[in-house]
Amino acid sequence: MAKGEAWDGTAATPATSTVVEELPKTIVRRVVKEKLFQLSSASSKKAKSGEVGDEEMMLHKDALIAFSESARIFIHYLSATANDICKESRRQTINAEDVFKALDDMEFTEFIQPLRDSLEEFRKKNAGRKSGTKGNGGTKKRKSEEELPHKDENEGNAYEENN
Amino acid sequence: MDQQNHSTPQAMGVAASVTYPAAAAAPYQAAYQHLYHQQQQQQQQQLQIFWADQYREIEQTTDFKNHNLPLARIKKIMKADEDVRMIAAEAPVVFARACEMFILELTHRGWAHAEENKRRTLQKNDIAAAITRTDVFDFLVDIVPREEGRDEAVPRAIPGGPVDPLYYYVPQ
């Protein structure tokens, strides 16, 4: 049954009605709009004065949907690839390294280093929080100097997701 | 910007070498004012440098915001794939940021297409064009379909692209 073929008047009902989880539109929109703003400002700086380029870029409604869908499919693609890599290593739990390797396989190699940095920040933040809540309510603001030791990230942090 | 740096050591030297005779208030005052102005200028400069750095940092790190995308939602999306079972706590964190970077990349390329066509509105076909043009976005080819022959501008020959110039159909 090709797309675009008309039914004989009856509304098509999907065989299984599953809820498709989507990314929050407001957040996707914010990410896109901020980038567009950045891009138009940069190009308007290069443009001669008086030229169009100072106006805000608009985002068409259908475009936002396309961004949202694309991002969702990206997550699927990345999960599936990371999952395969994880299974190859005979592990049950997808960890961060699997994801990095997956990105490399998918040829998003330039993403990897910034993501590693981002993950480090996250780890540090988390380490600070943990040490702050150990029976001492008041001094969370103290800078945690100790580096989080590189433990085996896999099973130590694993969720049990058996859904 | 005033280049006062070169005079600073000199000025300090001058200030240091001024003697303060007990009864001579005037030279003391002059020296004090001189010092005061020097400090003001230094502070001005330091402030300028500080704000220049801040602004630069903001420009550079605009992309690096906190995790916007909700981790729980991302986990749900991941688990829509039945094959995916257990996910380490850190994984959705990486996914969230990777997803954001992906959106940024797609936005940038879509924007480029809109610019080529001199439009101020980013449309769905800009995204479709970005997907067509970018190899790493091949997995999206069916998600955002390209409407037939809807490119306003004449498409440039993309090096290494699938289109063979010899057989590219040009409507007469």
PDB file of N, CA, C and O in Angstrom, chain A residues 21-22 24 27 32 34-35 38-39 45 55 57-58 60 63 67 70-71 73-79 83 92-94 99 107 111 115 118 122-123 153 157 159 161, chain B residues 59 62-63 65 68-70 73 75-79 83 85-90 93 95 97-98 101-104 107-108 111 120-122 127 136 139-140 144:
ATOM      1  N   GLU A  21       6.077   8.757  21.646  1.00  0.00           N
ATOM      2  CA  GLU A  21       6.663   9.770  22.504  1.00  0.00           C
ATOM      3  C   GLU A  21       7.429  10.753  21.645  1.00  0.00           C
ATOM      4  O   GLU A  21       8.214  10.352  20.779  1.00  0.00           O
ATOM      5  N   GLU A  22       7.202  12.021  21.889  1.00  0.00           N
ATOM      6  CA  GLU A  22       7.903  13.043  21.117  1.00  0.00           C
ATOM      7  C   GLU A  22       8.693  13.944  22.040  1.00  0.00           C
ATOM      8  O   GLU A  22       8.415  14.021  23.233  1.00  0.00           O
ATOM      9  N   PRO A  24       9.637  17.535  23.543  1.00  0.00           N
ATOM     10  CA  PRO A  24       8.797  18.707  23.789  1.00  0.00           C
ATOM     11  C   PRO A  24       9.040  19.788  22.733  1.00  0.00           C
ATOM     12  O   PRO A  24      10.173  20.240  22.546  1.00  0.00           O
ATOM     13  N   ILE A  27      10.903  23.068  23.571  1.00  0.00           N
ATOM     14  CA  ILE A  27      12.351  23.003  23.722  1.00  0.00           C
ATOM     15  C   ILE A  27      13.034  22.912  22.363  1.00  0.00           C
ATOM     16  O   ILE A  27      14.035  23.593  22.099  1.00  0.00           O
ATOM     17  N   VAL A  32      16.207  25.616  18.041  1.00  0.00           N
ATOM     18  CA  VAL A  32      16.281  26.045  16.636  1.00  0.00           C
ATOM     19  C   VAL A  32      16.323  27.568  16.538  1.00  0.00           C
ATOM     20  O   VAL A  32      17.169  28.139  15.843  1.00  0.00           O
ATOM     21  N   GLU A  34      17.196  29.848  18.675  1.00  0.00           N
ATOM     22  CA  GLU A  34      18.426  30.469  19.156  1.00  0.00           C
ATOM     23  C   GLU A  34      19.548  30.308  18.147  1.00  0.00           C
ATOM     24  O   GLU A  34      20.348  31.222  17.927  1.00  0.00           O
ATOM     25  N   LYS A  35      19.601  29.159  17.517  1.00  0.00           N
ATOM     26  CA  LYS A  35      20.622  28.932  16.503  1.00  0.00           C
ATOM     27  C   LYS A  35      20.379  29.837  15.301  1.00  0.00           C
ATOM     28  O   LYS A  35      21.318  30.410  14.756  1.00  0.00           O
ATOM     29  N   GLN A  38      21.493  33.280  16.110  1.00  0.00           N
ATOM     30  CA  GLN A  38      22.948  33.326  16.060  1.00  0.00           C
ATOM     31  C   GLN A  38      23.437  33.426  14.616  1.00  0.00           C
ATOM     32  O   GLN A  38      24.306  34.233  14.288  1.00  0.00           O
ATOM     33  N   LEU A  39      22.854  32.624  13.746  1.00  0.00           N
ATOM     34  CA  LEU A  39      23.274  32.573  12.347  1.00  0.00           C
ATOM     35  C   LEU A  39      22.933  33.869  11.628  1.00  0.00           C
ATOM     36  O   LEU A  39      23.747  34.394  10.873  1.00  0.00           O
ATOM     37  N   LYS A  45      26.347  40.736  10.408  1.00  0.00           N
ATOM     38  CA  LYS A  45      27.584  41.467  10.711  1.00  0.00           C
ATOM     39  C   LYS A  45      28.446  41.535   9.465  1.00  0.00           C
ATOM     40  O   LYS A  45      29.110  42.513   9.191  1.00  0.00           O
ATOM     41  N   GLU A  55      16.798  41.094  10.347  1.00  0.00           N
ATOM     42  CA  GLU A  55      15.483  40.615  10.732  1.00  0.00           C
ATOM     43  C   GLU A  55      15.587  39.214  11.284  1.00  0.00           C
ATOM     44  O   GLU A  55      16.453  38.432  10.904  1.00  0.00           O
ATOM     45  N   MET A  57      14.881  35.431  11.836  1.00  0.00           N
ATOM     46  CA  MET A  57      14.467  34.305  11.015  1.00  0.00           C
ATOM     47  C   MET A  57      13.210  33.700  11.618  1.00  0.00           C
ATOM     48  O   MET A  57      13.119  33.514  12.825  1.00  0.00           O
ATOM     49  N   MET A  58      12.260  33.378  10.761  1.00  0.00           N
ATOM     50  CA  MET A  58      11.041  32.749  11.239  1.00  0.00           C
ATOM     51  C   MET A  58      11.120  31.259  10.992  1.00  0.00           C
ATOM     52  O   MET A  58      11.873  30.790  10.137  1.00  0.00           O
ATOM     53  N   HIS A  60       8.778  28.022  10.152  1.00  0.00           N
ATOM     54  CA  HIS A  60       7.460  27.543   9.746  1.00  0.00           C
ATOM     55  C   HIS A  60       7.031  26.379  10.629  1.00  0.00           C
ATOM     56  O   HIS A  60       7.867  25.581  11.086  1.00  0.00           O
ATOM     57  N   ALA A  63       8.095  23.050   9.616  1.00  0.00           N
ATOM     58  CA  ALA A  63       9.532  22.868   9.811  1.00  0.00           C
ATOM     59  C   ALA A  63       9.817  22.413  11.236  1.00  0.00           C
ATOM     60  O   ALA A  63      10.671  21.547  11.460  1.00  0.00           O
ATOM     61  N   PHE A  67      11.785  19.103  12.429  1.00  0.00           N
ATOM     62  CA  PHE A  67      12.915  19.069  13.356  1.00  0.00           C
ATOM     63  C   PHE A  67      12.669  18.054  14.463  1.00  0.00           C
ATOM     64  O   PHE A  67      13.541  17.246  14.818  1.00  0.00           O
ATOM     65  N   SER A  70      12.772  14.516  13.125  1.00  0.00           N
ATOM     66  CA  SER A  70      14.149  14.146  12.780  1.00  0.00           C
ATOM     67  C   SER A  70      14.952  13.826  14.026  1.00  0.00           C
ATOM     68  O   SER A  70      15.714  12.858  14.063  1.00  0.00           O
ATOM     69  N   ALA A  71      14.767  14.644  15.059  1.00  0.00           N
ATOM     70  CA  ALA A  71      15.503  14.423  16.296  1.00  0.00           C
ATOM     71  C   ALA A  71      15.088  13.102  16.945  1.00  0.00           C
ATOM     72  O   ALA A  71      15.919  12.362  17.483  1.00  0.00           O
ATOM     73  N   ILE A  73      13.948  10.443  15.415  1.00  0.00           N
ATOM     74  CA  ILE A  73      14.525   9.350  14.637  1.00  0.00           C
ATOM     75  C   ILE A  73      16.016   9.239  14.882  1.00  0.00           C
ATOM     76  O   ILE A  73      16.582   8.140  14.920  1.00  0.00           O
ATOM     77  N   PHE A  74      16.653  10.374  15.103  1.00  0.00           N
ATOM     78  CA  PHE A  74      18.071  10.362  15.451  1.00  0.00           C
ATOM     79  C   PHE A  74      18.292   9.568  16.741  1.00  0.00           C
ATOM     80  O   PHE A  74      19.222   8.766  16.846  1.00  0.00           O
ATOM     81  N   ILE A  75      17.431   9.803  17.720  1.00  0.00           N
ATOM     82  CA  ILE A  75      17.543   9.067  18.979  1.00  0.00           C
ATOM     83  C   ILE A  75      17.380   7.572  18.730  1.00  0.00           C
ATOM     84  O   ILE A  75      18.127   6.750  19.280  1.00  0.00           O
ATOM     85  N   HIS A  76      16.413   7.219  17.900  1.00  0.00           N
ATOM     86  CA  HIS A  76      16.201   5.806  17.594  1.00  0.00           C
ATOM     87  C   HIS A  76      17.426   5.186  16.936  1.00  0.00           C
ATOM     88  O   HIS A  76      17.860   4.099  17.301  1.00  0.00           O
ATOM     89  N   TYR A  77      17.926   5.902  15.967  1.00  0.00           N
ATOM     90  CA  TYR A  77      19.085   5.425  15.214  1.00  0.00           C
ATOM     91  C   TYR A  77      20.283   5.261  16.152  1.00  0.00           C
ATOM     92  O   TYR A  77      20.982   4.239  16.128  1.00  0.00           O
ATOM     93  N   LEU A  78      20.492   6.273  16.983  1.00  0.00           N
ATOM     94  CA  LEU A  78      21.624   6.240  17.908  1.00  0.00           C
ATOM     95  C   LEU A  78      21.453   5.119  18.942  1.00  0.00           C
ATOM     96  O   LEU A  78      22.397   4.401  19.255  1.00  0.00           O
ATOM     97  N   SER A  79      20.235   4.966  19.449  1.00  0.00           N
ATOM     98  CA  SER A  79      19.982   3.887  20.420  1.00  0.00           C
ATOM     99  C   SER A  79      20.256   2.535  19.810  1.00  0.00           C
ATOM    100  O   SER A  79      20.888   1.684  20.433  1.00  0.00           O
ATOM    101  N   ASN A  83      23.024   0.094  20.997  1.00  0.00           N
ATOM    102  CA  ASN A  83      22.570  -1.189  21.514  1.00  0.00           C
ATOM    103  C   ASN A  83      23.335  -2.343  20.873  1.00  0.00           C
ATOM    104  O   ASN A  83      23.762  -3.277  21.565  1.00  0.00           O
ATOM    105  N   GLN A  92      24.762  -5.992  29.086  1.00  0.00           N
ATOM    106  CA  GLN A  92      23.316  -5.800  29.044  1.00  0.00           C
ATOM    107  C   GLN A  92      22.919  -4.345  29.026  1.00  0.00           C
ATOM    108  O   GLN A  92      21.825  -3.994  28.604  1.00  0.00           O
ATOM    109  N   THR A  93      23.829  -3.513  29.519  1.00  0.00           N
ATOM    110  CA  THR A  93      23.443  -2.128  29.748  1.00  0.00           C
ATOM    111  C   THR A  93      24.201  -1.181  28.834  1.00  0.00           C
ATOM    112  O   THR A  93      25.430  -1.193  28.803  1.00  0.00           O
ATOM    113  N   ILE A  94      23.445  -0.384  28.110  1.00  0.00           N
ATOM    114  CA  ILE A  94      24.066   0.611  27.232  1.00  0.00           C
ATOM    115  C   ILE A  94      24.719   1.681  28.094  1.00  0.00           C
ATOM    116  O   ILE A  94      24.045   2.325  28.906  1.00  0.00           O
ATOM    117  N   VAL A  99      27.615   4.706  23.361  1.00  0.00           N
ATOM    118  CA  VAL A  99      27.017   5.804  22.605  1.00  0.00           C
ATOM    119  C   VAL A  99      28.085   6.531  21.790  1.00  0.00           C
ATOM    120  O   VAL A  99      27.874   6.872  20.621  1.00  0.00           O
ATOM    121  N   GLU A 107      29.153   8.199  11.800  1.00  0.00           N
ATOM    122  CA  GLU A 107      29.900   9.306  11.196  1.00  0.00           C
ATOM    123  C   GLU A 107      29.546  10.669  11.780  1.00  0.00           C
ATOM    124  O   GLU A 107      29.629  11.692  11.100  1.00  0.00           O
ATOM    125  N   PHE A 111      30.953  15.027  16.996  1.00  0.00           N
ATOM    126  CA  PHE A 111      30.137  15.231  18.192  1.00  0.00           C
ATOM    127  C   PHE A 111      30.834  14.691  19.439  1.00  0.00           C
ATOM    128  O   PHE A 111      30.562  15.115  20.556  1.00  0.00           O
ATOM    129  N   LEU A 115      30.802  15.996  23.487  1.00  0.00           N
ATOM    130  CA  LEU A 115      29.932  15.205  24.347  1.00  0.00           C
ATOM    131  C   LEU A 115      30.695  14.645  25.539  1.00  0.00           C
ATOM    132  O   LEU A 115      30.155  14.579  26.647  1.00  0.00           O
ATOM    133  N   SER A 118      30.970  17.431  27.927  1.00  0.00           N
ATOM    134  CA  SER A 118      29.680  17.680  28.553  1.00  0.00           C
ATOM    135  C   SER A 118      29.392  16.645  29.633  1.00  0.00           C
ATOM    136  O   SER A 118      28.872  16.962  30.702  1.00  0.00           O
ATOM    137  N   PHE A 122      28.831  16.978  33.743  1.00  0.00           N
ATOM    138  CA  PHE A 122      27.689  16.373  34.421  1.00  0.00           C
ATOM    139  C   PHE A 122      28.157  15.525  35.591  1.00  0.00           C
ATOM    140  O   PHE A 122      27.593  15.566  36.686  1.00  0.00           O
ATOM    141  N   ARG A 123      29.224  14.765  35.361  1.00  0.00           N
ATOM    142  CA  ARG A 123      29.749  13.910  36.425  1.00  0.00           C
ATOM    143  C   ARG A 123      30.231  14.728  37.606  1.00  0.00           C
ATOM    144  O   ARG A 123      29.994  14.381  38.760  1.00  0.00           O
ATOM    145  N   GLU A 153      31.873   2.322  34.450  1.00  0.00           N
ATOM    146  CA  GLU A 153      30.628   3.064  34.352  1.00  0.00           C
ATOM    147  C   GLU A 153      29.425   2.174  34.121  1.00  0.00           C
ATOM    148  O   GLU A 153      28.309   2.583  34.297  1.00  0.00           O
ATOM    149  N   ASN A 157      26.254   2.109  37.591  1.00  0.00           N
ATOM    150  CA  ASN A 157      25.221   3.134  37.495  1.00  0.00           C
ATOM    151  C   ASN A 157      23.948   2.644  36.842  1.00  0.00           C
ATOM    152  O   ASN A 157      23.086   3.419  36.527  1.00  0.00           O
ATOM    153  N   TYR A 159      20.538   1.456  35.502  1.00  0.00           N
ATOM    154  CA  TYR A 159      19.136   1.325  35.868  1.00  0.00           C
ATOM    155  C   TYR A 159      18.757  -0.116  35.676  1.00  0.00           C
ATOM    156  O   TYR A 159      19.349  -0.803  34.864  1.00  0.00           O
ATOM    157  N   GLU A 161      15.971  -1.571  33.904  1.00  0.00           N
ATOM    158  CA  GLU A 161      14.833  -1.215  33.064  1.00  0.00           C
ATOM    159  C   GLU A 161      14.271  -2.487  32.482  1.00  0.00           C
ATOM    160  O   GLU A 161      14.803  -3.015  31.513  1.00  0.00           O
TER     161      GLU A 161
ATOM    162  N   GLU B  59      29.336  34.255  23.167  1.00  0.00           N
ATOM    163  CA  GLU B  59      29.179  33.954  21.746  1.00  0.00           C
ATOM    164  C   GLU B  59      29.627  32.542  21.438  1.00  0.00           C
ATOM    165  O   GLU B  59      29.026  31.842  20.654  1.00  0.00           O
ATOM    166  N   THR B  62      27.227  29.756  23.220  1.00  0.00           N
ATOM    167  CA  THR B  62      25.777  29.820  23.067  1.00  0.00           C
ATOM    168  C   THR B  62      25.219  28.432  22.843  1.00  0.00           C
ATOM    169  O   THR B  62      24.128  28.123  23.260  1.00  0.00           O
ATOM    170  N   ASP B  63      25.993  27.615  22.133  1.00  0.00           N
ATOM    171  CA  ASP B  63      25.516  26.273  21.876  1.00  0.00           C
ATOM    172  C   ASP B  63      25.515  25.416  23.125  1.00  0.00           C
ATOM    173  O   ASP B  63      24.777  24.465  23.232  1.00  0.00           O
ATOM    174  N   LYS B  65      24.362  24.988  26.201  1.00  0.00           N
ATOM    175  CA  LYS B  65      23.445  25.313  27.274  1.00  0.00           C
ATOM    176  C   LYS B  65      23.311  24.076  28.168  1.00  0.00           C
ATOM    177  O   LYS B  65      23.794  23.016  27.871  1.00  0.00           O
ATOM    178  N   ASN B  68      18.644  20.773  27.976  1.00  0.00           N
ATOM    179  CA  ASN B  68      17.281  21.236  27.837  1.00  0.00           C
ATOM    180  C   ASN B  68      16.318  20.065  27.750  1.00  0.00           C
ATOM    181  O   ASN B  68      15.256  20.091  28.342  1.00  0.00           O
ATOM    182  N   LEU B  69      16.717  19.064  26.974  1.00  0.00           N
ATOM    183  CA  LEU B  69      15.783  17.989  26.684  1.00  0.00           C
ATOM    184  C   LEU B  69      15.617  17.096  27.912  1.00  0.00           C
ATOM    185  O   LEU B  69      16.602  16.699  28.534  1.00  0.00           O
ATOM    186  N   PRO B  70      14.370  16.817  28.232  1.00  0.00           N
ATOM    187  CA  PRO B  70      14.096  16.053  29.455  1.00  0.00           C
ATOM    188  C   PRO B  70      14.565  14.609  29.325  1.00  0.00           C
ATOM    189  O   PRO B  70      14.200  13.912  28.373  1.00  0.00           O
ATOM    190  N   ARG B  73      11.927  11.788  29.023  1.00  0.00           N
ATOM    191  CA  ARG B  73      11.318  11.671  27.695  1.00  0.00           C
ATOM    192  C   ARG B  73      12.247  10.954  26.739  1.00  0.00           C
ATOM    193  O   ARG B  73      11.820  10.113  25.948  1.00  0.00           O
ATOM    194  N   LYS B  75      14.516   8.806  27.498  1.00  0.00           N
ATOM    195  CA  LYS B  75      14.518   7.384  27.846  1.00  0.00           C
ATOM    196  C   LYS B  75      13.302   6.688  27.243  1.00  0.00           C
ATOM    197  O   LYS B  75      13.419   5.593  26.715  1.00  0.00           O
ATOM    198  N   LYS B  76      12.163   7.349  27.308  1.00  0.00           N
ATOM    199  CA  LYS B  76      10.944   6.744  26.750  1.00  0.00           C
ATOM    200  C   LYS B  76      11.089   6.517  25.258  1.00  0.00           C
ATOM    201  O   LYS B  76      10.689   5.471  24.733  1.00  0.00           O
ATOM    202  N   ILE B  77      11.654   7.501  24.585  1.00  0.00           N
ATOM    203  CA  ILE B  77      11.847   7.374  23.144  1.00  0.00           C
ATOM    204  C   ILE B  77      12.782   6.208  22.847  1.00  0.00           C
ATOM    205  O   ILE B  77      12.539   5.398  21.944  1.00  0.00           O
ATOM    206  N   MET B  78      13.848   6.120  23.630  1.00  0.00           N
ATOM    207  CA  MET B  78      14.800   5.031  23.423  1.00  0.00           C
ATOM    208  C   MET B  78      14.117   3.677  23.599  1.00  0.00           C
ATOM    209  O   MET B  78      14.364   2.732  22.842  1.00  0.00           O
ATOM    210  N   LYS B  79      13.267   3.605  24.610  1.00  0.00           N
ATOM    211  CA  LYS B  79      12.687   2.323  24.936  1.00  0.00           C
ATOM    212  C   LYS B  79      11.517   1.957  24.039  1.00  0.00           C
ATOM    213  O   LYS B  79      10.968   0.863  24.157  1.00  0.00           O
ATOM    214  N   ASP B  83      14.163  -3.692  21.470  1.00  0.00           N
ATOM    215  CA  ASP B  83      15.497  -4.260  21.587  1.00  0.00           C
ATOM    216  C   ASP B  83      16.324  -3.619  22.699  1.00  0.00           C
ATOM    217  O   ASP B  83      17.228  -4.235  23.242  1.00  0.00           O
ATOM    218  N   ARG B  85      17.103  -2.527  26.171  1.00  0.00           N
ATOM    219  CA  ARG B  85      16.652  -2.928  27.492  1.00  0.00           C
ATOM    220  C   ARG B  85      17.172  -1.995  28.571  1.00  0.00           C
ATOM    221  O   ARG B  85      16.505  -1.073  28.994  1.00  0.00           O
ATOM    222  N   MET B  86      18.423  -2.293  28.987  1.00  0.00           N
ATOM    223  CA  MET B  86      18.929  -1.519  30.110  1.00  0.00           C
ATOM    224  C   MET B  86      19.828  -0.383  29.669  1.00  0.00           C
ATOM    225  O   MET B  86      20.634  -0.522  28.759  1.00  0.00           O
ATOM    226  N   ILE B  87      19.627   0.755  30.320  1.00  0.00           N
ATOM    227  CA  ILE B  87      20.338   1.960  29.935  1.00  0.00           C
ATOM    228  C   ILE B  87      21.038   2.516  31.162  1.00  0.00           C
ATOM    229  O   ILE B  87      20.399   2.772  32.182  1.00  0.00           O
ATOM    230  N   ALA B  88      22.345   2.705  31.057  1.00  0.00           N
ATOM    231  CA  ALA B  88      23.075   3.292  32.184  1.00  0.00           C
ATOM    232  C   ALA B  88      22.570   4.700  32.444  1.00  0.00           C
ATOM    233  O   ALA B  88      22.113   5.384  31.537  1.00  0.00           O
ATOM    234  N   ALA B  89      22.696   5.133  33.676  1.00  0.00           N
ATOM    235  CA  ALA B  89      22.173   6.442  34.076  1.00  0.00           C
ATOM    236  C   ALA B  89      22.756   7.580  33.262  1.00  0.00           C
ATOM    237  O   ALA B  89      22.089   8.586  33.007  1.00  0.00           O
ATOM    238  N   GLU B  90      23.995   7.419  32.840  1.00  0.00           N
ATOM    239  CA  GLU B  90      24.653   8.511  32.111  1.00  0.00           C
ATOM    240  C   GLU B  90      24.229   8.588  30.654  1.00  0.00           C
ATOM    241  O   GLU B  90      24.388   9.624  30.019  1.00  0.00           O
ATOM    242  N   VAL B  93      21.886  11.281  29.400  1.00  0.00           N
ATOM    243  CA  VAL B  93      22.566  12.572  29.468  1.00  0.00           C
ATOM    244  C   VAL B  93      23.307  12.840  28.158  1.00  0.00           C
ATOM    245  O   VAL B  93      23.219  13.924  27.575  1.00  0.00           O
ATOM    246  N   PHE B  95      22.702  11.339  25.331  1.00  0.00           N
ATOM    247  CA  PHE B  95      21.697  11.415  24.277  1.00  0.00           C
ATOM    248  C   PHE B  95      21.098  12.814  24.171  1.00  0.00           C
ATOM    249  O   PHE B  95      20.896  13.330  23.068  1.00  0.00           O
ATOM    250  N   ARG B  97      22.298  15.695  24.978  1.00  0.00           N
ATOM    251  CA  ARG B  97      23.225  16.657  24.398  1.00  0.00           C
ATOM    252  C   ARG B  97      23.484  16.354  22.927  1.00  0.00           C
ATOM    253  O   ARG B  97      23.538  17.248  22.096  1.00  0.00           O
ATOM    254  N   ALA B  98      23.587  15.056  22.594  1.00  0.00           N
ATOM    255  CA  ALA B  98      23.809  14.674  21.201  1.00  0.00           C
ATOM    256  C   ALA B  98      22.632  15.107  20.337  1.00  0.00           C
ATOM    257  O   ALA B  98      22.798  15.597  19.217  1.00  0.00           O
ATOM    258  N   MET B 101      22.814  18.754  19.723  1.00  0.00           N
ATOM    259  CA  MET B 101      23.833  19.053  18.716  1.00  0.00           C
ATOM    260  C   MET B 101      23.331  18.697  17.323  1.00  0.00           C
ATOM    261  O   MET B 101      23.587  19.405  16.346  1.00  0.00           O
ATOM    262  N   PHE B 102      22.596  17.610  17.256  1.00  0.00           N
ATOM    263  CA  PHE B 102      22.036  17.193  15.977  1.00  0.00           C
ATOM    264  C   PHE B 102      21.072  18.266  15.452  1.00  0.00           C
ATOM    265  O   PHE B 102      21.114  18.631  14.283  1.00  0.00           O
ATOM    266  N   ILE B 103      20.203  18.731  16.331  1.00  0.00           N
ATOM    267  CA  ILE B 103      19.233  19.755  15.926  1.00  0.00           C
ATOM    268  C   ILE B 103      19.963  21.017  15.459  1.00  0.00           C
ATOM    269  O   ILE B 103      19.580  21.631  14.461  1.00  0.00           O
ATOM    270  N   LEU B 104      21.007  21.369  16.179  1.00  0.00           N
ATOM    271  CA  LEU B 104      21.780  22.550  15.790  1.00  0.00           C
ATOM    272  C   LEU B 104      22.378  22.384  14.397  1.00  0.00           C
ATOM    273  O   LEU B 104      22.348  23.310  13.576  1.00  0.00           O
ATOM    274  N   THR B 107      19.672  22.551  11.830  1.00  0.00           N
ATOM    275  CA  THR B 107      19.231  23.946  11.710  1.00  0.00           C
ATOM    276  C   THR B 107      20.195  24.735  10.845  1.00  0.00           C
ATOM    277  O   THR B 107      19.781  25.476   9.944  1.00  0.00           O
ATOM    278  N   HIS B 108      21.464  24.561  11.120  1.00  0.00           N
ATOM    279  CA  HIS B 108      22.473  25.302  10.377  1.00  0.00           C
ATOM    280  C   HIS B 108      22.381  25.017   8.881  1.00  0.00           C
ATOM    281  O   HIS B 108      22.361  25.930   8.053  1.00  0.00           O
ATOM    282  N   TRP B 111      19.163  26.370   7.415  1.00  0.00           N
ATOM    283  CA  TRP B 111      19.289  27.817   7.289  1.00  0.00           C
ATOM    284  C   TRP B 111      20.066  28.200   6.027  1.00  0.00           C
ATOM    285  O   TRP B 111      19.699  29.141   5.318  1.00  0.00           O
ATOM    286  N   ARG B 120      13.397  34.452   4.650  1.00  0.00           N
ATOM    287  CA  ARG B 120      13.579  34.738   6.068  1.00  0.00           C
ATOM    288  C   ARG B 120      12.857  33.715   6.922  1.00  0.00           C
ATOM    289  O   ARG B 120      12.875  33.790   8.149  1.00  0.00           O
ATOM    290  N   THR B 121      12.162  32.811   6.249  1.00  0.00           N
ATOM    291  CA  THR B 121      11.446  31.773   6.991  1.00  0.00           C
ATOM    292  C   THR B 121      12.049  30.427   6.663  1.00  0.00           C
ATOM    293  O   THR B 121      12.189  30.055   5.495  1.00  0.00           O
ATOM    294  N   LEU B 122      12.393  29.700   7.703  1.00  0.00           N
ATOM    295  CA  LEU B 122      12.919  28.354   7.512  1.00  0.00           C
ATOM    296  C   LEU B 122      11.739  27.411   7.300  1.00  0.00           C
ATOM    297  O   LEU B 122      10.844  27.317   8.137  1.00  0.00           O
ATOM    298  N   ILE B 127      14.775  21.876   5.337  1.00  0.00           N
ATOM    299  CA  ILE B 127      15.262  20.741   6.103  1.00  0.00           C
ATOM    300  C   ILE B 127      15.432  19.545   5.173  1.00  0.00           C
ATOM    301  O   ILE B 127      16.439  18.818   5.244  1.00  0.00           O
ATOM    302  N   VAL B 136      25.530  12.233   6.236  1.00  0.00           N
ATOM    303  CA  VAL B 136      25.219  11.694   7.564  1.00  0.00           C
ATOM    304  C   VAL B 136      23.728  11.765   7.889  1.00  0.00           C
ATOM    305  O   VAL B 136      23.274  11.120   8.821  1.00  0.00           O
ATOM    306  N   PHE B 139      19.823   8.782   6.929  1.00  0.00           N
ATOM    307  CA  PHE B 139      18.812   8.006   7.634  1.00  0.00           C
ATOM    308  C   PHE B 139      17.478   8.746   7.736  1.00  0.00           C
ATOM    309  O   PHE B 139      16.462   8.172   8.114  1.00  0.00           O
ATOM    310  N   LEU B 140      17.482  10.021   7.402  1.00  0.00           N
ATOM    311  CA  LEU B 140      16.261  10.821   7.512  1.00  0.00           C
ATOM    312  C   LEU B 140      15.527  10.993   6.193  1.00  0.00           C
ATOM    313  O   LEU B 140      14.501  11.667   6.126  1.00  0.00           O
ATOM    314  N   VAL B 144      11.621  13.209   6.214  1.00  0.00           N
ATOM    315  CA  VAL B 144      11.237  14.517   5.687  1.00  0.00           C
ATOM    316  C   VAL B 144      11.383  14.439   4.180  1.00  0.00           C
ATOM    317  O   VAL B 144      12.426  14.761   3.630  1.00  0.00           O
TER     318      VAL B 144
END
